[in-house]
CSV table of C-alpha atoms in Angstrom, one decimal:
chain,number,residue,atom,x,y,z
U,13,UNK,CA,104.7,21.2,-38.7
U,14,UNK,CA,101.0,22.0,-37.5
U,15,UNK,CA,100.6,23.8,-34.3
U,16,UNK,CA,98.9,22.3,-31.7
U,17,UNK,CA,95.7,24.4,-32.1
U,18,UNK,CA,96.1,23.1,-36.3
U,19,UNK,CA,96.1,19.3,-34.3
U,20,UNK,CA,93.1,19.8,-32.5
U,21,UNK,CA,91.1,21.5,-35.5
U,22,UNK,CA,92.5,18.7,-37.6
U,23,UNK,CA,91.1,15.6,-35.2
U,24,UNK,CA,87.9,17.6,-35.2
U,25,UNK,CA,87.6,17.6,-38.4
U,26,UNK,CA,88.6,14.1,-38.9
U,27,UNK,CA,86.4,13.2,-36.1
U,28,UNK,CA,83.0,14.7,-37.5
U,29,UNK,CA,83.5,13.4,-40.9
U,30,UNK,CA,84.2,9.8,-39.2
U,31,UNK,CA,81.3,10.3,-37.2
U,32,UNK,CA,79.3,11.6,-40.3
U,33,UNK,CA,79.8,9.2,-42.9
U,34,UNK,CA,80.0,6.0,-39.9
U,35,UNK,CA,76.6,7.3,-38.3
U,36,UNK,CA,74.5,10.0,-40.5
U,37,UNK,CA,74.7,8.9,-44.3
U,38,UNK,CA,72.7,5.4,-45.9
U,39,UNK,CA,74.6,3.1,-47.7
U,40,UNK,CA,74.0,2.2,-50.9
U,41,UNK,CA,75.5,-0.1,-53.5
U,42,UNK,CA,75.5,1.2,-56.9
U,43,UNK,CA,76.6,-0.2,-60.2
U,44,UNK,CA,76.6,0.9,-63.9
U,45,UNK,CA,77.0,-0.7,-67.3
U,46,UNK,CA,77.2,0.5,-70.7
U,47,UNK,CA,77.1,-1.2,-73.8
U,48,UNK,CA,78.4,0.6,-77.0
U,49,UNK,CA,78.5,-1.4,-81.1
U,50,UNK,CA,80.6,0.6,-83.6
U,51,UNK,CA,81.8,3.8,-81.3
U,52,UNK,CA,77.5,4.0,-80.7
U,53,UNK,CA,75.9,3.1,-77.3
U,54,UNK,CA,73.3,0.5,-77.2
U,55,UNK,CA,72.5,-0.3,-73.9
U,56,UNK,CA,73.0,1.0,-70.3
U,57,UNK,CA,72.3,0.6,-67.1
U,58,UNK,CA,72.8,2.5,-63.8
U,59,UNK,CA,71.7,0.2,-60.7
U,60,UNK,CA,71.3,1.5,-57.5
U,61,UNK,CA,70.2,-0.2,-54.2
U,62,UNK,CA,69.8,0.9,-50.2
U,63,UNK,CA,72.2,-1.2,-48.4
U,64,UNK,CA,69.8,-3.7,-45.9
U,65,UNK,CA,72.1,-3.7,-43.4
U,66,UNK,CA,75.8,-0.8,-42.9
U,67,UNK,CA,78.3,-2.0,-45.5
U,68,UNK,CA,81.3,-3.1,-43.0
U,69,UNK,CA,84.2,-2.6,-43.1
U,70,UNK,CA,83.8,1.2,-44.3
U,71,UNK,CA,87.1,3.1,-45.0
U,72,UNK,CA,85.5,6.5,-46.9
U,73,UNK,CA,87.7,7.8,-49.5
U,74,UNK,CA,87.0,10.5,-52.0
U,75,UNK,CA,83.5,12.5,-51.9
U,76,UNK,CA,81.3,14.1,-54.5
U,77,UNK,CA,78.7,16.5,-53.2
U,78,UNK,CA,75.7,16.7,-56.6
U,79,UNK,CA,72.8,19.2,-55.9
U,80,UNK,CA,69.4,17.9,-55.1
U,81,UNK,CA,66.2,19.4,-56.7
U,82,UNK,CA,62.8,18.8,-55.4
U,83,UNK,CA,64.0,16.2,-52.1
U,84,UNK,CA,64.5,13.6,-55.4
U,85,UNK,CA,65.5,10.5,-54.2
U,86,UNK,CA,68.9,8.6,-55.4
U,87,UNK,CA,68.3,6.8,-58.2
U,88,UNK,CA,66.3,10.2,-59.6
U,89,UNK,CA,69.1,12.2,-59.1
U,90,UNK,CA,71.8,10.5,-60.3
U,91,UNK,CA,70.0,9.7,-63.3
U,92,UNK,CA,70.3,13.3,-63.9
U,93,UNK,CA,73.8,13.8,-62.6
U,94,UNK,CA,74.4,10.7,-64.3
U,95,UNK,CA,78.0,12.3,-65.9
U,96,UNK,CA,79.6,13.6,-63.2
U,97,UNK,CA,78.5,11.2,-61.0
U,98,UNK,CA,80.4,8.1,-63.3
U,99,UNK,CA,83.8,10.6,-64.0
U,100,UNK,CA,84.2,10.4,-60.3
U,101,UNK,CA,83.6,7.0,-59.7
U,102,UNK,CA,85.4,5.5,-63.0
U,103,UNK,CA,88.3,7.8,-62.0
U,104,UNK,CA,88.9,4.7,-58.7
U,105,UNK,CA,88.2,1.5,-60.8
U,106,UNK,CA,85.9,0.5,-64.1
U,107,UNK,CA,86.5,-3.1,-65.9
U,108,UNK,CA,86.6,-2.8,-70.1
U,109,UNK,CA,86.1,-5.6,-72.4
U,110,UNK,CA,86.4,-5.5,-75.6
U,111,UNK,CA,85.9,-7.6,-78.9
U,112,UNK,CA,86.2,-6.2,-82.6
U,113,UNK,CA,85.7,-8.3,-85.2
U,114,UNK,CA,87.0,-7.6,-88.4
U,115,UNK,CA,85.8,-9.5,-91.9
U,116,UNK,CA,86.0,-7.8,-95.8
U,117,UNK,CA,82.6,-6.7,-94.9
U,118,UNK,CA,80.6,-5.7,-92.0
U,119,UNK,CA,83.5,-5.0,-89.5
U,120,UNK,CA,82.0,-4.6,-85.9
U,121,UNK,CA,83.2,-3.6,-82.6
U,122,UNK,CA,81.6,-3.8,-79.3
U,123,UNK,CA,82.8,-2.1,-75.7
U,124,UNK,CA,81.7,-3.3,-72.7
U,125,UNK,CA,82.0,-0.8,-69.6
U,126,UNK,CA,81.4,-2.1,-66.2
U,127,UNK,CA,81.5,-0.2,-63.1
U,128,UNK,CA,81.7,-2.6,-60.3
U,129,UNK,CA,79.2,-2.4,-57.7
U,130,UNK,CA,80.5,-0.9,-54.6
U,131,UNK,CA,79.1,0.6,-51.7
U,132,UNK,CA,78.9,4.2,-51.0
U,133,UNK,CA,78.1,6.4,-48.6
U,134,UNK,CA,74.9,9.0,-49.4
U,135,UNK,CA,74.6,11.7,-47.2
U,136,UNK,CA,71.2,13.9,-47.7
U,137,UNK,CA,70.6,17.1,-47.5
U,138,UNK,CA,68.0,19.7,-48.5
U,139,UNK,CA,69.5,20.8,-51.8
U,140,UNK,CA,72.5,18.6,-51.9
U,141,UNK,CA,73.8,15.4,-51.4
U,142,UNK,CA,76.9,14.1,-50.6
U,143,UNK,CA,77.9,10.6,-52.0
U,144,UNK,CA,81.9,9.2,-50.7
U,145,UNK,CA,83.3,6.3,-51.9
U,146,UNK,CA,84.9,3.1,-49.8
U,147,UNK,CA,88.5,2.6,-50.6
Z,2,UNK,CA,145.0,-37.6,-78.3
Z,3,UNK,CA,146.6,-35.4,-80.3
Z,4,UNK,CA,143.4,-35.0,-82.4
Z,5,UNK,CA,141.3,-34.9,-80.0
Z,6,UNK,CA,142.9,-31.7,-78.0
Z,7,UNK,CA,143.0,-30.1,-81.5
Z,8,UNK,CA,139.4,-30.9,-82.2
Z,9,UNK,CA,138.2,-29.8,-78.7
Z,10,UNK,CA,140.5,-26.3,-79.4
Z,11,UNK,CA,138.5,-25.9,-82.8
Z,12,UNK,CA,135.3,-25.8,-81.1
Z,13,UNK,CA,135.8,-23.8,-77.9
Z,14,UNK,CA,137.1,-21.1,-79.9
Z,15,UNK,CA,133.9,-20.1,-82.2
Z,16,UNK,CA,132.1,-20.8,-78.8
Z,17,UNK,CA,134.4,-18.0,-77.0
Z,18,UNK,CA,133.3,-15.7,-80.0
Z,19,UNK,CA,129.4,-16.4,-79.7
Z,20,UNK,CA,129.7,-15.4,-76.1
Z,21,UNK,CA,128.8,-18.6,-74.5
Z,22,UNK,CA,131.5,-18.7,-72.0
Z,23,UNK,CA,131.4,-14.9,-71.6
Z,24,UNK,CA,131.6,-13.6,-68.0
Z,25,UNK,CA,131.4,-9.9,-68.1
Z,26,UNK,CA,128.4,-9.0,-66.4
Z,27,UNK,CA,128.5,-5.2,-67.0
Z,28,UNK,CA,127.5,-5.5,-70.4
Z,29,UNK,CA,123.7,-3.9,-70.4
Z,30,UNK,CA,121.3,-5.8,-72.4
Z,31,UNK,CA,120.0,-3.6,-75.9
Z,32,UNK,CA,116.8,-2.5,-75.2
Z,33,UNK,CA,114.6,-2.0,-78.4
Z,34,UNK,CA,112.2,1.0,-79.5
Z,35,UNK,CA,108.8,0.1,-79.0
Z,36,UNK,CA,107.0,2.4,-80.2
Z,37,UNK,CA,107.9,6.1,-82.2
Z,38,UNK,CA,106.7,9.3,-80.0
Z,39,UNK,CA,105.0,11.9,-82.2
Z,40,UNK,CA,108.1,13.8,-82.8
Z,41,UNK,CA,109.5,10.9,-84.2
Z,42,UNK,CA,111.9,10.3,-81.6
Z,43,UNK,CA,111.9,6.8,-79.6
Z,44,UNK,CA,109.8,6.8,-76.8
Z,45,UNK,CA,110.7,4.2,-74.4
Z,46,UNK,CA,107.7,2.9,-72.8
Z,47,UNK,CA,109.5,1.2,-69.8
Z,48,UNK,CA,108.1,1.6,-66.2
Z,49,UNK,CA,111.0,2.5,-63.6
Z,50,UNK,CA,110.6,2.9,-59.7
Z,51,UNK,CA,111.8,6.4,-60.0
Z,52,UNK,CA,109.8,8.1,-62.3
Z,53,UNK,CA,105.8,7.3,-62.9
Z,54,UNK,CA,104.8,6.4,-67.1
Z,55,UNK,CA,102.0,8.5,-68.4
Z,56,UNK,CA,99.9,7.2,-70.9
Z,57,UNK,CA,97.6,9.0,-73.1
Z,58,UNK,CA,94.8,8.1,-75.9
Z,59,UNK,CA,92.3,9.7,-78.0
Z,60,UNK,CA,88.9,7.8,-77.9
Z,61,UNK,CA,85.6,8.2,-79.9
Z,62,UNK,CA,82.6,8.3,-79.8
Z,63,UNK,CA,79.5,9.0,-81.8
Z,64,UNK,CA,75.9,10.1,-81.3
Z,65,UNK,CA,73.2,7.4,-81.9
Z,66,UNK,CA,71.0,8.7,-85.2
Z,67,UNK,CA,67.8,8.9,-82.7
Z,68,UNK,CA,67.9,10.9,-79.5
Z,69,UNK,CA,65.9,12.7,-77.7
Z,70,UNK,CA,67.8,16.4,-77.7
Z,71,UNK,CA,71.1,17.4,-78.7
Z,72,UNK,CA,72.3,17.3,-75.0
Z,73,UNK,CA,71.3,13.6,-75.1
Z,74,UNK,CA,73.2,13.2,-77.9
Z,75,UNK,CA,76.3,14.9,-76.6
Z,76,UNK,CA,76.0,12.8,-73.3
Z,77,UNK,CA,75.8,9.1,-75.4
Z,78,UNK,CA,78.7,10.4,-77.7
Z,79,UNK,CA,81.3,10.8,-74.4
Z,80,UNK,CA,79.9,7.6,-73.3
Z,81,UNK,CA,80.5,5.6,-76.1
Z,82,UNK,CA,84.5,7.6,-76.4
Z,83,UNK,CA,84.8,7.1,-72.3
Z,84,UNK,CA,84.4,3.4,-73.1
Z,85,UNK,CA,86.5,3.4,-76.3
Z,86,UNK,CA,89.5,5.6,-74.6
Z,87,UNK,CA,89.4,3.0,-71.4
Z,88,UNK,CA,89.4,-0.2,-74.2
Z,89,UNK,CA,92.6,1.7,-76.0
Z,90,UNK,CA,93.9,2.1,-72.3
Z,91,UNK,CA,93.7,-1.3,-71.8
Z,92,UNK,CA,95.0,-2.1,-75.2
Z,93,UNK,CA,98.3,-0.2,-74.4
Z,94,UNK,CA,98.7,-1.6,-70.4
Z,95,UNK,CA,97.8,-5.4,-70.6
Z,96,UNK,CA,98.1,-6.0,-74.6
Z,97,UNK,CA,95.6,-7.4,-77.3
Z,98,UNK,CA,94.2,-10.8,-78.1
Z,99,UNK,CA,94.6,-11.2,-81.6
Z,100,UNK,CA,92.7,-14.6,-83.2
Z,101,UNK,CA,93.0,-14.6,-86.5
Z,102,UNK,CA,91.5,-17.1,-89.5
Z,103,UNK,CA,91.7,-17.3,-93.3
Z,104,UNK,CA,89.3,-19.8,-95.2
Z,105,UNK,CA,91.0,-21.5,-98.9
Z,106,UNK,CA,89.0,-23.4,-101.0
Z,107,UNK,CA,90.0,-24.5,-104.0
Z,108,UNK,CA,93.6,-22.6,-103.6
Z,109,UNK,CA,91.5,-19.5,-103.4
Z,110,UNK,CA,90.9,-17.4,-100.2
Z,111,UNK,CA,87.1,-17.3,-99.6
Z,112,UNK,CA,87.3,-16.0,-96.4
Z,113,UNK,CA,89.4,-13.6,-93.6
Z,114,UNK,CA,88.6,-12.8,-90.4
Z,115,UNK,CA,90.4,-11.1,-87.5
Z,116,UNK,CA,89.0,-11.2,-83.8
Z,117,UNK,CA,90.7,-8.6,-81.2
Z,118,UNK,CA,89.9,-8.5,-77.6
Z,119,UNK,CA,91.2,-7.4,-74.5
Z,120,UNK,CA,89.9,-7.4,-70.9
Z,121,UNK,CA,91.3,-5.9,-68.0
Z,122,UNK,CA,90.3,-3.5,-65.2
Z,123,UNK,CA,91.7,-0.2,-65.4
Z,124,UNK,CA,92.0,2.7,-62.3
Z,125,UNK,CA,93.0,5.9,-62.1
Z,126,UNK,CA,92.5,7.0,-65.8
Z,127,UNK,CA,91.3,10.2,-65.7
Z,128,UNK,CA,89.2,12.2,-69.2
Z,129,UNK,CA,91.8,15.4,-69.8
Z,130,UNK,CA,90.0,17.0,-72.7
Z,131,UNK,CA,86.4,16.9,-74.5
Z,132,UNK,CA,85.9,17.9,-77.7
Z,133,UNK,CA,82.3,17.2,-79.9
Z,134,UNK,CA,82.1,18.3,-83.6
Z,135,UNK,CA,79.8,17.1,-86.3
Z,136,UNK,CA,78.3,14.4,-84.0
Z,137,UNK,CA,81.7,13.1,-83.5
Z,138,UNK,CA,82.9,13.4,-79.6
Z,139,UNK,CA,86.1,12.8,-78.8
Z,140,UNK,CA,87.7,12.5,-75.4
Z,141,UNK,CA,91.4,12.6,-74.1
Z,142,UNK,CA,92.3,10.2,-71.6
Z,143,UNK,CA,95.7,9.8,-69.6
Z,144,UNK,CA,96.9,7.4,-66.3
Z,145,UNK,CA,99.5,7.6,-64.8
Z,146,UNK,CA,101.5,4.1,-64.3
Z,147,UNK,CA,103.6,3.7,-61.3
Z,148,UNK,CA,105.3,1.3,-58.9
Z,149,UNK,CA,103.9,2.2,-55.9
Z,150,UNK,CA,100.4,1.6,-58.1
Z,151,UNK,CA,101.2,-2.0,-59.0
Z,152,UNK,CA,102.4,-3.3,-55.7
Z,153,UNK,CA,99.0,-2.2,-54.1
């Protein structure tokens, strides 16, 4: 049981964040794709576009704050942050599909990786930035 | 009439032994093994609403023979055993499409070809362990089944 000082805090917090991620951050809707024949990657593709108008409704969830080198802009730095930046977002939802083909020769299989595009909320900073995901 | 009540007495009684007119309801239904654990022991991959299901794979991945550095190399191999751990996921979760077709001619096979595919979209898997040797990279994925996950 909080206290009521630990309420007040709490609806602080919860109030800033709100008024943070409603009012301060861009909206973006990002995507990714990645092709890969026999266990080897042939093709991906990481999209990412500025919302033209505040995705609605907005319900953030999780949050990943990736550091930001020379004021880069999005699509720059999560090119380089590609990694972290698709283990956080696959961990919520990623589509798979899959077809193997097997023959007496030349067996083949091919992976298909989607992550959907959703919207997300990019808050920048100087040497950080700070992306949360809709629900 | 006679033959009749004896006939109809001949066959209600291998009925009564099949279980047909059976009304004990208690008896539980024999649930088979599905698949062996690694211990050997049967692993019963049932879903119940008390108790979440935790699935785990090994996926792999390897290098493409042309990169740009050995870091770029490293970061394609995960990709490529990210995307086969999720497909071995989805193999286990939703089940496999399995085509299959064998070409005679002449009462001699010329030809055998199996097609496998699945589709599905998986959340909440999460990459446990990493580990890249020789070129090879191999991840260690798990999720975590639930009811309170599937009614959402």
């Amino acid at each position: 049981m909080r206290s009521r000082n630990g309420n007040r805090s709490f609806l602080f917090t919860f109030l800033a964040i709100s008024t943070t991620v409603s009012f301060g951050a861009d909206h973006y809707y990002i995507g990714y794709r990645l092709t890969s024949k026999n266990t080897q990657p042939i093709y991906e593709t990481l999209s990412v576009s500025k919302a033209m108008q505040p995705c609605h409704p907005f319900t953030p969830s999780e949050s990943i704050t990736l550091e930001r080198l020379n004021l880069e802009n999005l699509h720059t730095l999560l090119r380089r942050e590609q990694t972290a930046f698709l283990e956080f977002a696959a961990s919520h939802e990623l589509h798979i599909k899959s077809n193997d083909t097997f023959r007496t020769i030349n067996p083949q299989t091919l992976n298909s990786l989607t992550l959907p595009t959703y919207c997300y909320a990019v808050e920048f900073n100087d040497e950080s930035v700070t992306i949360t995901a809709t629900k | 009439m006679r033959i009749s009540a004896l006939l109809a007495l001949l066959l209600t009684v291998p009925a009564l032994n099949a279980g047909f007119f059976s009304t004990d309801a208690s008896s539980e239904p024999q649930i088979k093994c599905v698949y062996s654990g690694t211990d050997g022991h049967c692993v019963e991959p049932i879903l119940k609403s008390q108790n979440e299901l935790v699935i785990t794979v090994v996926g792999q991945g390897v290098a493409p023979s042309v990169t740009a550095s050995p870091a770029q190399a490293y970061a394609l191999a995960k990709r490529a055993a990210v995307a086969d751990g999720y497909r071995q996921i989805a193999e286990k979760v939703r089940g496999v499409r399995v085509e299959g077709q064998d070409t005679i001619k002449n009462m001699m096979l010329v030809q055998s070809s199996t097609r496998t595919s699945v589709e599905a979209l998986v959340k909440g898997a999460n990459v446990t362990n990493t580990t890249f040797k020789e070129g090879l990279c191999e991840v260690e994925m798990e999720i975590a089944l639930s009811y309170s996950r599937f009614l959402q």
